[in-house]
Amino acid sequence: MDAGLPAPDPPTTIAEFRARLATVNDRLPRRLQACAAHVAANMDRIAVSTVAELSARAGVAPSAFMRFCQILGFSGFSEMQRLFRDSYAPPWPDYATRLQNLKGAGAGSPAALVAEFVEAGHLSLESLAKSLDEAALAAAVDVLARADTIHVIGARRAFPVAAYLAYVFEKMAVPCILHDGVGRLDLRGALRPDDALLAISFAPYAPETLSLVEAAKDSGLPIAAITDHAASPLARLATATLSVPEVDFGAFRSLSATWALSLALAVAIGSSEDRHPDAKA
Amino acid sequence: MDAGLPAPDPPTTIAEFRARLATVNDRLPRRLQACAAHVAANMDRIAVSTVAELSARAGVAPSAFMRFCQILGFSGFSEMQRLFRDSYAPPWPDYATRLQNLKGAGAGSPAALVAEFVEAGHLSLESLAKSLDEAALAAAVDVLARADTIHVIGARRAFPVAAYLAYVFEKMAVPCILHDGVGRLDLRGALRPDDALLAISFAPYAPETLSLVEAAKDSGLPIAAITDHAASPLARLATATLSVPEVDFGAFRSLSATWALSLALAVAIGSSEDRHPDAKA
DNA sequence: CAGACATTAGAATATTTATTCCAAAAACAA
DNA sequence: TTGTTTTTGGAATAAATATTCTAATGTCTG
């Protein structure tokens, strides 16, 4: 062997990794120093690169890069990469199993249920922050802010969201019609040329919602959609599609992320320049 | 071959990818739809996963996943992955810093607003977890689980919560009446001796809600209340009071905590022994 | 400058991962 | 039902990738 005992235990967090990198750096052979430098400067690419790519960019041979990983305490590059891939996000929440456990263990405890829903809410919010499509959001705001009247529709589990949006719009004096289907009244006649539609729908997509969206599409109205994923039937028809990565707990959706996104959308519209061409705070 | 000409040119941006995903989704075989759904919901993991992992999570065979990639226009999984790897941005150091950046960047931008609401949601959830009154929760579950029919009321900003609770109860086959005030119909005649009332109200407390609560009180019905703090007028009348420490952002309530608490309450009631004295999965 | 030792690069190998192919199963049409 | 087409899962193959080994090179010491 050579330089004493490099490091028997691999780092288990990114923070630990940083620390290890710092301690190791002195008195390292030239090529390995190059590895250290390149890794430090490009930590974000480790999760998505191969040894070949990384070593080429660092200007060293792949084998040198391997040795470097081992000096850091890993068995090889793969193990090091796994650290970065896993810490990319909490490893996929397996809610099916967790629900199962809950049923088995403390099924009776409502407090445990609250904890679960709180957790689901946190995950949803975090995931929203991570995967937000800013361009689509801007487009949705734009389209809705220009509208004379905003039509809102959402059925079943999406109804509460639609209802609250209508409430918020009303508070902000934004003209708005909620298509709530009361009395089976069909309000599609209320769609006027300069209006826009905001549709909220999650799987399984309610036919009434889809039908209104299609009607709006036929009339050439712009459509903003809040839905569960980009492959939803709404996405095809909408001018701007906002997808909310909501984490379900059991059969029930926490809606935290949907809520955050919807409110932000509403407030952005309410304070938009398009809607208030003249000055306002 | 089979279905005409699927897609000769692969998407070159994430936005294009989203669009392609949306167009492709109709009239797709079952397994491939599963792929589409899973990919749409977990776009952020594509860069750091293998086909084996992704297909397993989606519950399909790897070969099916490959076919899916090709339908999307890619030559295979690797090409699709390359798209995501190139535009990969890791979320660490940590989520708080990211929000900070997002806020700092464009103070007025819709994306910054989303960040604000996400933050408010996190705080609300956290404080709910800390301040939850387990005894009151247990009491509320108890009271509502024993009821023949659960009456739900919530007006204005609390209406969405009431509406969703009614939806969830219906899904769980729990008899429930939503006092939604449609047509100014007063449903208080529907309060029967063995029923219970679940009232949701935040300041300023809607008169209709208070009025129904008083009516229930007069009839001797048990009342569970979800409200903003223990000194609310509802607390005086209710059998069990759940207070939700919601964090407001601007004039608007995030409701994340209310949501988590309400769902937990509903699920606890739905799966309660009182309601299902005989066995059920 | 010679000898010992440390470091390196590239070839050889092992392992993982992607991709294709085909027979069985399922869906569909007549 | 039967025959036809589509869809599926798994085994077989191909490709990419990580890892180890070794000979060669470079560096340092006396």
Coordinates of C-alpha atoms (C1' of nucleotides) in Angstrom, one line a residue:
Chain A
M1 CA 0.0 0.0 0.0
D2 CA 0.9 3.6 0.1
A3 CA -0.3 6.7 1.9
G4 CA -1.4 5.3 5.2
L5 CA -5.1 4.6 5.5
P6 CA -7.1 6.9 3.1
A7 CA -10.6 6.6 4.4
P8 CA -12.4 3.4 5.3
D9 CA -16.0 4.8 5.6
P10 CA -17.7 6.6 2.7
P11 CA -19.4 9.9 3.3
T12 CA -23.1 9.6 3.6
T13 CA -24.3 13.1 3.0
I14 CA -23.3 15.9 0.7
A15 CA -22.1 17.9 3.6
E16 CA -19.8 15.1 4.7
F17 CA -18.6 14.8 1.2
R18 CA -17.6 18.4 1.1
A19 CA -15.7 18.0 4.4
R20 CA -13.9 15.0 3.2
L21 CA -12.9 16.7 0.0
A22 CA -11.4 19.6 2.0
T23 CA -9.3 17.4 4.3
V24 CA -8.0 15.2 1.5
N25 CA -6.8 17.9 -0.7
D26 CA -3.4 18.6 0.7
R27 CA -0.4 16.6 -0.4
L28 CA -2.1 14.9 -3.3
P29 CA -0.5 13.8 -6.5
R30 CA -1.0 16.2 -9.5
R31 CA -3.6 14.3 -11.4
L32 CA -5.6 13.6 -8.3
Q33 CA -5.5 17.2 -7.3
A34 CA -7.0 17.9 -10.8
C35 CA -9.8 15.5 -10.0
A36 CA -10.5 17.2 -6.6
A37 CA -10.5 20.6 -8.2
H38 CA -12.9 19.5 -11.0
V39 CA -15.2 17.7 -8.7
A40 CA -15.4 20.6 -6.3
A41 CA -16.2 22.9 -9.1
N42 CA -18.8 20.6 -10.8
M43 CA -20.4 18.8 -8.0
D44 CA -23.7 19.3 -9.6
R45 CA -22.8 17.1 -12.6
I46 CA -21.7 14.1 -10.7
A47 CA -25.2 12.6 -10.5
V48 CA -25.7 12.7 -14.3
S49 CA -22.2 12.0 -15.7
T50 CA -20.0 9.0 -16.4
V51 CA -16.5 8.5 -15.2
A52 CA -15.3 8.9 -18.7
E53 CA -17.0 12.3 -19.1
L54 CA -15.9 13.5 -15.7
S55 CA -12.3 12.4 -16.1
A56 CA -12.1 13.8 -19.6
R57 CA -13.2 17.2 -18.4
A58 CA -10.8 17.1 -15.6
G59 CA -8.1 16.2 -18.0
V60 CA -7.1 12.9 -16.3
A61 CA -7.4 9.3 -17.2
P62 CA -10.5 7.4 -16.1
S63 CA -8.4 5.2 -13.9
A64 CA -7.0 8.1 -12.0
F65 CA -10.5 9.3 -11.4
M66 CA -11.3 5.9 -10.0
R67 CA -8.4 6.1 -7.6
F68 CA -9.6 9.5 -6.5
C69 CA -13.0 8.1 -5.6
Q70 CA -11.4 5.4 -3.5
I71 CA -9.2 7.9 -1.7
L72 CA -12.4 9.7 -0.8
G73 CA -13.6 6.5 0.9
F74 CA -15.9 5.1 -1.7
S75 CA -15.6 1.6 -3.2
G76 CA -15.6 3.2 -6.6
F77 CA -17.3 5.8 -8.7
S78 CA -20.7 4.1 -8.7
E79 CA -21.0 4.4 -4.9
M80 CA -20.0 8.0 -5.0
Q81 CA -22.5 8.7 -7.7
R82 CA -25.3 6.9 -5.8
L83 CA -24.8 9.4 -3.0
F84 CA -25.4 12.3 -5.3
R85 CA -28.3 10.6 -7.0
D86 CA -30.1 9.7 -3.8
S87 CA -29.6 13.0 -2.1
Y88 CA -31.2 14.6 -5.1
A89 CA -34.5 14.3 -3.3
P90 CA -35.9 12.3 -0.5
P91 CA -36.0 8.8 -2.0
W92 CA -39.4 8.3 -3.6
P93 CA -42.0 8.3 -1.0
D94 CA -43.8 5.1 -1.2
Y95 CA -47.2 6.1 0.2
A96 CA -48.9 2.9 -0.6
T97 CA -46.7 1.1 1.8
R98 CA -46.7 3.8 4.4
L99 CA -50.5 3.8 4.4
Q100 CA -50.4 0.1 4.8
N101 CA -48.1 0.4 7.8
L102 CA -50.3 3.0 9.3
K103 CA -53.3 0.8 9.0
G104 CA -51.4 -2.0 10.6
A105 CA -49.8 -0.1 13.4
G106 CA -51.5 3.0 14.8
A107 CA -54.6 2.9 12.7
G108 CA -56.7 4.3 15.5
S109 CA -54.6 7.4 16.1
P110 CA -56.0 10.5 14.4
A111 CA -52.8 12.4 15.4
A112 CA -50.7 9.9 13.4
L113 CA -53.0 10.7 10.4
V114 CA -52.4 14.4 10.8
A115 CA -48.7 13.7 10.8
E116 CA -49.0 11.8 7.6
F117 CA -51.0 14.5 5.9
V118 CA -48.6 17.1 7.1
E119 CA -45.8 15.1 5.6
A120 CA -47.6 14.7 2.3
G121 CA -48.1 18.5 2.3
H122 CA -44.5 19.2 2.8
L123 CA -43.4 16.9 0.1
S124 CA -46.0 18.3 -2.3
L125 CA -44.9 21.8 -1.7
E126 CA -41.2 21.0 -2.0
S127 CA -41.8 19.2 -5.2
L128 CA -43.8 22.1 -6.6
A129 CA -40.9 24.5 -5.8
K130 CA -38.6 22.1 -7.6
S131 CA -40.6 21.4 -10.8
L132 CA -42.4 24.6 -11.3
D133 CA -42.7 25.5 -15.0
E134 CA -42.1 29.2 -14.8
A135 CA -42.8 29.8 -18.5
A136 CA -46.1 28.1 -18.3
L137 CA -47.0 30.1 -15.2
A138 CA -46.1 33.4 -16.9
A139 CA -48.2 32.4 -19.9
A140 CA -51.2 31.5 -17.7
V141 CA -50.9 34.8 -15.9
D142 CA -50.7 36.7 -19.1
V143 CA -53.6 35.0 -20.7
L144 CA -55.9 35.4 -17.7
A145 CA -54.9 38.9 -16.9
R146 CA -55.9 40.1 -20.4
A147 CA -59.4 38.5 -20.2
D148 CA -62.5 40.6 -19.7
T149 CA -64.0 37.9 -17.5
I150 CA -62.3 34.8 -16.1
H151 CA -64.4 31.7 -16.2
V152 CA -63.4 29.2 -13.5
I153 CA -64.4 25.5 -13.5
G154 CA -63.4 22.6 -11.4
A155 CA -65.5 19.5 -10.4
R156 CA -65.3 17.0 -7.7
R157 CA -62.0 17.1 -5.9
A158 CA -61.0 20.2 -7.9
F159 CA -64.2 22.0 -7.0
P160 CA -62.8 23.5 -3.7
V161 CA -59.9 25.0 -5.6
A162 CA -62.2 26.5 -8.2
A163 CA -64.5 27.9 -5.5
Y164 CA -61.7 29.5 -3.6
L165 CA -60.2 31.0 -6.7
A166 CA -63.6 32.5 -7.5
Y167 CA -63.7 33.9 -3.9
V168 CA -60.3 35.4 -4.2
F169 CA -61.0 36.9 -7.6
E170 CA -64.2 38.5 -6.2
K171 CA -62.2 40.0 -3.3
M172 CA -59.8 41.5 -5.8
A173 CA -62.6 42.8 -8.0
V174 CA -61.6 40.7 -10.9
P175 CA -64.6 39.8 -13.0
C176 CA -65.2 36.1 -12.7
I177 CA -67.8 33.4 -13.2
L178 CA -67.7 30.1 -11.4
H179 CA -69.2 27.3 -13.4
D180 CA -70.4 25.3 -10.4
G181 CA -73.1 23.3 -12.1
V182 CA -75.7 24.3 -9.6
G183 CA -79.1 23.2 -10.8
R184 CA -77.4 21.6 -13.8
L185 CA -77.4 25.0 -15.3
D186 CA -75.0 25.1 -18.2
L187 CA -73.3 28.5 -18.3
R188 CA -71.3 28.0 -21.4
G189 CA -73.4 30.6 -23.1
A190 CA -71.7 33.1 -20.8
L191 CA -68.4 32.6 -22.6
R192 CA -67.8 35.9 -24.5
P193 CA -65.1 36.5 -27.1
D194 CA -62.6 38.4 -24.9
D195 CA -62.9 36.0 -22.0
A196 CA -60.6 33.3 -20.8
L197 CA -61.1 30.0 -19.0
L198 CA -59.3 28.6 -16.0
A199 CA -59.9 24.9 -15.7
I200 CA -58.8 22.7 -12.8
S201 CA -59.0 19.0 -13.2
F202 CA -57.4 15.9 -11.9
A203 CA -57.7 12.3 -12.9
P204 CA -60.2 10.9 -13.4
Y205 CA -61.1 14.0 -15.4
A206 CA -64.7 15.2 -14.9
P207 CA -66.6 15.2 -18.3
E208 CA -68.3 18.5 -17.5
T209 CA -64.9 20.2 -17.1
L210 CA -63.5 18.7 -20.3
S211 CA -66.7 19.6 -22.1
L212 CA -66.5 23.2 -21.1
V213 CA -62.8 23.3 -22.0
E214 CA -63.7 22.0 -25.5
A215 CA -66.4 24.6 -25.9
A216 CA -64.0 27.3 -25.0
K217 CA -61.5 25.9 -27.4
D218 CA -64.0 25.9 -30.2
S219 CA -64.8 29.5 -29.5
G220 CA -61.2 30.4 -29.7
L221 CA -60.9 31.4 -26.0
P222 CA -57.5 31.1 -24.3
I223 CA -57.4 28.4 -21.7
A224 CA -55.2 28.0 -18.6
A225 CA -55.3 24.6 -17.0
I226 CA -54.2 23.4 -13.5
T227 CA -53.9 19.6 -13.7
D228 CA -52.0 16.7 -12.3
H229 CA -49.5 16.0 -15.0
A230 CA -48.4 17.1 -18.4
A231 CA -50.0 14.1 -20.0
S232 CA -53.5 15.0 -18.9
P233 CA -56.2 15.5 -21.5
L234 CA -56.4 19.1 -20.5
A235 CA -52.9 19.8 -21.5
R236 CA -53.7 19.1 -25.1
L237 CA -56.3 21.8 -25.3
A238 CA -54.9 24.4 -23.0
T239 CA -52.9 27.5 -23.9
A240 CA -51.0 27.2 -20.7
T241 CA -50.7 24.1 -18.6
L242 CA -49.7 24.1 -15.0
S243 CA -49.0 20.7 -13.6
V244 CA -49.0 20.2 -9.8
P245 CA -47.1 17.2 -8.6
E246 CA -49.4 16.5 -5.7
V247 CA -48.5 13.6 -3.4
D248 CA -51.5 11.5 -2.6
F249 CA -51.9 9.9 0.8
G250 CA -54.1 7.0 0.3
A251 CA -56.9 8.0 -1.9
F252 CA -56.8 11.6 -0.8
R253 CA -55.0 14.4 -2.2
S254 CA -53.4 16.9 0.2
L255 CA -53.9 19.8 -2.3
S256 CA -51.3 21.9 -0.5
A257 CA -49.3 22.5 -3.6
T258 CA -52.4 23.1 -5.7
W259 CA -53.4 25.7 -3.2
A260 CA -50.1 27.5 -3.2
L261 CA -49.9 27.5 -7.0
S262 CA -53.5 28.7 -7.4
L263 CA -53.2 31.5 -4.9
A264 CA -50.0 32.7 -6.5
L265 CA -51.7 32.6 -9.8
A266 CA -54.7 34.6 -8.6
V267 CA -52.6 37.2 -6.8
A268 CA -50.4 37.6 -9.8
I269 CA -53.4 38.1 -12.0
G270 CA -55.0 40.5 -9.6
S271 CA -52.0 42.7 -9.5
S272 CA -51.1 42.4 -13.1
E273 CA -50.3 45.5 -15.2
D274 CA -52.6 44.3 -17.9
R275 CA -55.5 44.4 -15.7
H276 CA -54.5 47.7 -14.1
P277 CA -53.0 49.7 -16.9
D278 CA -52.9 52.7 -14.8
A279 CA -50.8 53.0 -11.7
K280 CA -51.4 51.0 -8.6
A281 CA -49.3 49.9 -5.6
Chain B
M1 CA -45.1 -1.5 -38.2
D2 CA -48.2 -0.4 -36.4
A3 CA -49.8 2.9 -35.4
G4 CA -48.9 5.0 -38.4
L5 CA -45.9 7.2 -37.9
P6 CA -45.5 7.9 -34.2
A7 CA -42.9 10.7 -34.1
P8 CA -39.9 11.0 -36.3
D9 CA -38.2 13.9 -34.5
P10 CA -37.3 13.8 -30.8
P11 CA -38.2 16.7 -28.5
T12 CA -35.2 19.0 -27.9
T13 CA -36.4 20.9 -24.9
I14 CA -38.3 20.0 -21.7
A15 CA -41.1 22.2 -22.9
E16 CA -41.3 20.3 -26.1
F17 CA -41.2 17.1 -24.2
R18 CA -44.2 18.2 -22.1
A19 CA -46.1 19.1 -25.2
R20 CA -45.3 15.8 -26.9
L21 CA -46.3 13.9 -23.8
A22 CA -49.7 15.7 -23.8
T23 CA -50.4 14.9 -27.5
V24 CA -49.4 11.3 -27.3
N25 CA -51.5 10.3 -24.4
D26 CA -54.9 9.6 -25.9
R27 CA -55.6 6.2 -27.3
L28 CA -52.5 4.6 -25.8
P29 CA -52.4 1.0 -24.6
R30 CA -52.7 0.5 -20.8
R31 CA -49.1 -0.1 -20.0
L32 CA -47.9 2.8 -22.1
Q33 CA -50.4 5.0 -20.4
A34 CA -48.9 4.0 -17.1
C35 CA -45.5 5.0 -18.4
A36 CA -46.8 8.4 -19.5
A37 CA -48.4 9.0 -16.1
H38 CA -45.4 8.0 -14.2
V39 CA -43.0 10.0 -16.4
A40 CA -45.2 13.0 -16.1
A41 CA -45.4 12.8 -12.4
N42 CA -41.7 12.1 -11.9
M43 CA -40.0 14.1 -14.6
D44 CA -37.4 15.2 -12.2
R45 CA -36.1 11.6 -11.6
I46 CA -35.5 10.7 -15.2
A47 CA -32.0 12.2 -15.3
V48 CA -30.8 10.1 -12.4
S49 CA -32.6 6.8 -12.9
T50 CA -32.2 3.7 -15.1
V51 CA -34.9 2.2 -17.2
A52 CA -35.1 -0.7 -14.8
E53 CA -35.8 1.6 -11.9
L54 CA -38.3 3.8 -13.7
S55 CA -40.2 0.9 -15.3
A56 CA -40.4 -0.9 -12.0
R57 CA -41.8 2.2 -10.3
A58 CA -44.3 2.6 -13.1
G59 CA -45.2 -1.0 -12.8
V60 CA -44.4 -2.0 -16.3
A61 CA -41.8 -4.2 -18.0
P62 CA -38.6 -2.4 -19.1
S63 CA -39.3 -3.3 -22.7
A64 CA -42.6 -1.5 -22.5
F65 CA -40.8 1.5 -21.2
M66 CA -38.5 1.4 -24.1
R67 CA -41.3 1.3 -26.5
F68 CA -42.8 4.3 -24.8
C69 CA -39.6 6.3 -25.3
Q70 CA -39.7 5.5 -28.9
I71 CA -43.3 6.6 -29.3
L72 CA -42.2 9.9 -27.8
G73 CA -39.8 10.2 -30.7
F74 CA -36.6 9.2 -29.1
S75 CA -34.4 6.5 -30.4
G76 CA -34.4 4.9 -27.0
F77 CA -34.2 5.7 -23.3
S78 CA -30.7 7.0 -23.4
E79 CA -31.6 9.7 -25.9
M80 CA -34.5 10.8 -23.7
Q81 CA -32.3 10.7 -20.6
R82 CA -29.7 12.9 -22.3
L83 CA -32.3 15.6 -22.7
F84 CA -33.0 15.6 -19.0
R85 CA -29.4 15.3 -18.0
D86 CA -28.4 18.3 -20.0
S87 CA -30.9 20.5 -18.3
Y88 CA -30.4 19.0 -14.9
A89 CA -30.1 21.4 -12.0
P90 CA -29.7 19.9 -8.6
P91 CA -31.8 21.3 -5.8
W92 CA -29.2 21.5 -3.1
P93 CA -27.6 23.1 -1.1
D94 CA -31.1 23.2 0.3
Y95 CA -34.6 24.2 -0.4
A96 CA -34.6 27.3 1.8
T97 CA -31.7 28.9 -0.1
R98 CA -33.5 28.1 -3.3
L99 CA -36.6 29.9 -2.2
Q100 CA -34.4 32.8 -1.2
N101 CA -32.9 33.0 -4.6
L102 CA -36.3 32.7 -6.2
K103 CA -37.7 35.5 -4.1
G104 CA -34.6 37.7 -4.5
A105 CA -34.6 37.3 -8.3
G106 CA -37.9 38.7 -9.4
A107 CA -39.7 40.2 -6.5
G108 CA -42.9 40.7 -8.4
S109 CA -42.7 37.7 -10.7
P110 CA -45.4 35.0 -10.5
A111 CA -42.7 32.4 -9.7
A112 CA -41.6 34.5 -6.7
L113 CA -45.2 34.5 -5.5
V114 CA -45.4 30.8 -5.7
A115 CA -42.3 30.7 -3.6
E116 CA -44.0 32.9 -1.0
F117 CA -47.0 30.7 -0.8
V118 CA -44.9 27.5 -0.7
E119 CA -43.1 29.0 2.2
A120 CA -46.3 30.0 4.0
G121 CA -47.6 26.5 3.5
H122 CA -44.5 25.0 5.0
L123 CA -44.7 27.2 8.0
S124 CA -48.4 26.5 8.5
L125 CA -47.8 22.7 8.3
E126 CA -44.9 22.9 10.7
S127 CA -46.8 24.9 13.3
L128 CA -49.8 22.6 13.0
A129 CA -47.6 19.6 13.8
K130 CA -46.3 21.4 16.8
S131 CA -49.5 22.8 18.3
L132 CA -51.9 20.0 17.5
D133 CA -54.4 19.4 20.3
E134 CA -54.6 15.6 20.2
A135 CA -57.3 15.4 22.8
A136 CA -59.6 17.8 20.9
L137 CA -58.9 15.9 17.7
A138 CA -59.8 12.6 19.3
A139 CA -63.0 14.1 20.7
A140 CA -63.9 15.5 17.4
V141 CA -63.4 12.2 15.7
D142 CA -65.4 10.4 18.4
V143 CA -68.3 12.8 18.2
L144 CA -68.5 12.8 14.4
A145 CA -68.0 9.0 14.0
R146 CA -71.0 8.3 16.2
A147 CA -73.3 10.6 14.2
D148 CA -76.0 9.2 11.9
T149 CA -75.4 12.0 9.5
I150 CA -72.7 14.6 9.5
H151 CA -73.7 18.1 8.6
V152 CA -70.9 20.3 7.2
I153 CA -70.9 24.0 7.0
G154 CA -68.3 26.6 6.0
A155 CA -68.8 29.9 4.2
R156 CA -66.6 32.2 2.2
R157 CA -62.9 31.3 2.6
A158 CA -63.9 28.2 4.6
F159 CA -66.3 27.0 2.0
P160 CA -63.7 25.1 -0.1
V161 CA -62.8 23.1 3.0
A162 CA -66.4 22.3 3.7
A163 CA -66.9 21.3 0.1
Y164 CA -63.9 19.0 0.0
L165 CA -64.9 17.4 3.3
A166 CA -68.3 16.7 1.9
Y167 CA -66.7 15.2 -1.2
V168 CA -64.4 12.9 0.9
F169 CA -67.3 11.8 3.1
E170 CA -69.3 10.9 0.1
K171 CA -66.4 8.9 -1.3
M172 CA -66.1 7.0 2.0
A173 CA -69.9 6.4 2.1
V174 CA -70.3 8.5 5.2
P175 CA -73.7 10.1 5.2
C176 CA -73.2 13.8 5.0
I177 CA -75.1 17.0 4.2
L178 CA -73.3 20.1 3.0
H179 CA -75.0 23.3 4.0
D180 CA -73.9 25.3 1.0
G181 CA -76.6 27.9 1.0
V182 CA -77.5 27.4 -2.6
G183 CA -80.6 29.3 -3.5
R184 CA -80.6 30.6 0.1
L185 CA -82.2 27.4 1.1
D186 CA -82.0 26.9 4.8
L187 CA -81.3 23.3 5.5
R188 CA -81.4 23.5 9.3
G189 CA -84.6 21.4 9.3
A190 CA -82.4 18.5 8.2
L191 CA -80.7 18.4 11.6
R192 CA -81.9 15.2 13.3
P193 CA -81.4 14.1 16.9
D194 CA -78.6 11.7 16.3
D195 CA -76.7 13.8 13.9
A196 CA -73.6 16.0 14.5
L197 CA -72.3 19.2 13.0
L198 CA -68.9 20.0 11.7
A199 CA -68.4 23.7 11.3
I200 CA -65.5 25.5 9.7
S201 CA -65.1 29.2 10.2
F202 CA -62.4 31.8 10.3
A203 CA -62.5 35.5 11.2
P204 CA -64.6 37.4 10.3
Y205 CA -67.0 34.6 11.2
A206 CA -69.8 34.3 8.7
P207 CA -73.2 34.8 10.3
E208 CA -74.8 31.9 8.5
T209 CA -72.3 29.5 10.0
L210 CA -72.7 30.9 13.5
S211 CA -76.4 30.7 13.2
L212 CA -76.4 27.1 12.2
V213 CA -74.1 26.3 15.0
E214 CA -76.4 27.9 17.4
A215 CA -79.4 26.0 16.0
A216 CA -77.5 22.8 16.5
K217 CA -76.6 23.7 20.0
D218 CA -80.2 24.4 20.8
S219 CA -81.2 21.0 19.5
G220 CA -78.5 19.4 21.7
L221 CA -76.4 18.1 18.8
P222 CA -72.7 17.7 19.3
I223 CA -70.5 20.1 17.4
A224 CA -67.0 19.9 16.1
A225 CA -65.4 23.1 15.0
I226 CA -62.3 24.0 12.9
T227 CA -61.4 27.6 13.5
D228 CA -58.5 29.9 13.7
H229 CA -58.0 30.2 17.4
A230 CA -59.4 29.0 20.7
A231 CA -61.0 32.3 21.4
S232 CA -63.2 32.2 18.4
P233 CA -67.0 32.4 18.9
L234 CA -67.3 28.9 17.6
A235 CA -65.1 27.6 20.5
R236 CA -67.7 28.6 23.0
L237 CA -70.4 26.5 21.4
A238 CA -68.5 23.6 20.2
T239 CA -68.1 20.2 21.8
A240 CA -64.6 19.9 20.3
T241 CA -62.6 22.8 18.9
L242 CA -59.7 22.3 16.6
S243 CA -57.7 25.4 16.1
V244 CA -55.5 25.8 13.0
P245 CA -52.5 28.2 13.2
E246 CA -52.6 29.2 9.6
V247 CA -50.0 31.6 8.3
D248 CA -51.3 34.3 6.1
F249 CA -49.5 35.7 3.2
G250 CA -50.8 39.1 2.3
A251 CA -54.5 38.9 2.6
F252 CA -54.6 35.3 1.6
R253 CA -54.6 32.2 3.7
S254 CA -52.5 29.3 2.6
L255 CA -54.9 26.8 4.1
S256 CA -52.3 24.0 3.9
A257 CA -52.6 23.2 7.5
T258 CA -56.4 23.4 7.5
W259 CA -56.3 21.0 4.6
A260 CA -54.1 18.5 6.3
L261 CA -56.1 18.6 9.5
S262 CA -59.4 18.3 7.7
L263 CA -58.3 15.3 5.7
A264 CA -56.9 13.5 8.7
L265 CA -60.2 14.2 10.5
A266 CA -62.2 12.8 7.6
V267 CA -60.1 9.7 7.1
A268 CA -60.1 9.0 10.8
I269 CA -63.9 9.3 10.9
G270 CA -64.3 7.2 7.8
S271 CA -62.2 4.3 9.1
S272 CA -63.5 4.6 12.7
E273 CA -64.6 1.5 14.5
D274 CA -67.7 3.3 15.7
R275 CA -68.8 3.8 12.1
H276 CA -67.8 0.3 11.0
P277 CA -68.5 -1.9 14.0
D278 CA -68.2 -5.0 11.8
A279 CA -65.0 -5.9 10.0
K280 CA -63.7 -4.2 6.9
A281 CA -60.5 -4.2 5.0
Chain C
dC1 C1' 23.7 9.3 -12.0
dA2 C1' 21.6 5.0 -10.3
dG3 C1' 18.2 2.9 -7.7
dA4 C1' 13.8 2.9 -5.2
dC5 C1' 9.4 4.4 -5.1
dA6 C1' 5.2 6.8 -6.5
dT7 C1' 2.2 8.0 -10.1
dT8 C1' 0.2 7.5 -14.4
dA9 C1' -2.1 5.9 -18.8
dG10 C1' -4.0 2.7 -21.4
dA11 C1' -5.4 -1.9 -22.3
dA12 C1' -8.1 -5.9 -20.5
dT13 C1' -11.9 -7.4 -18.0
dA14 C1' -16.1 -7.5 -15.4
dT15 C1' -20.4 -5.5 -14.5
dT16 C1' -24.2 -3.0 -15.3
dT17 C1' -27.6 -1.2 -18.3
dA18 C1' -30.0 -0.5 -22.6
dT19 C1' -32.1 -2.5 -26.5
dT20 C1' -34.1 -5.9 -29.5
dC21 C1' -36.7 -9.9 -30.5
dC22 C1' -40.1 -13.3 -30.1
dA23 C1' -43.6 -16.2 -28.3
dA24 C1' -47.5 -16.0 -25.3
dA25 C1' -51.5 -13.4 -23.8
dA26 C1' -55.0 -10.2 -24.5
dA27 C1' -58.1 -7.5 -27.1
dC28 C1' -60.9 -7.1 -30.9
dA29 C1' -63.7 -8.1 -35.1
dA30 C1' -66.6 -10.9 -37.8
Chain D
dT1 C1' -67.1 -18.9 -31.3
dT2 C1' -62.8 -18.4 -34.5
dG3 C1' -59.4 -15.9 -36.7
dT4 C1' -56.7 -11.6 -36.7
dT5 C1' -54.3 -7.9 -34.8
dT6 C1' -52.3 -5.6 -30.9
dT7 C1' -50.0 -5.6 -26.7
dT8 C1' -47.2 -7.6 -23.4
dG9 C1' -43.4 -9.7 -20.6
dG10 C1' -39.2 -12.0 -20.5
dA11 C1' -35.2 -14.0 -22.4
dA12 C1' -31.3 -12.9 -25.5
dT13 C1' -28.2 -9.7 -27.2
dA14 C1' -25.7 -5.5 -27.7
dA15 C1' -23.7 -1.5 -25.9
dA16 C1' -21.9 1.3 -22.6
dT17 C1' -19.7 1.8 -18.3
dA18 C1' -17.1 0.9 -14.3
dT19 C1' -13.2 -1.3 -12.5
dT20 C1' -8.7 -3.6 -12.2
dC21 C1' -4.2 -4.6 -13.7
dT22 C1' 0.3 -3.8 -15.6
dA23 C1' 3.9 -1.9 -17.9
dA24 C1' 5.9 2.5 -18.4
dT25 C1' 7.0 6.9 -16.9
dG26 C1' 8.2 10.3 -13.8
dT27 C1' 10.1 11.9 -9.3
dC28 C1' 12.9 11.9 -5.5
dT29 C1' 17.0 10.5 -2.6
dG30 C1' 21.5 9.3 -1.7

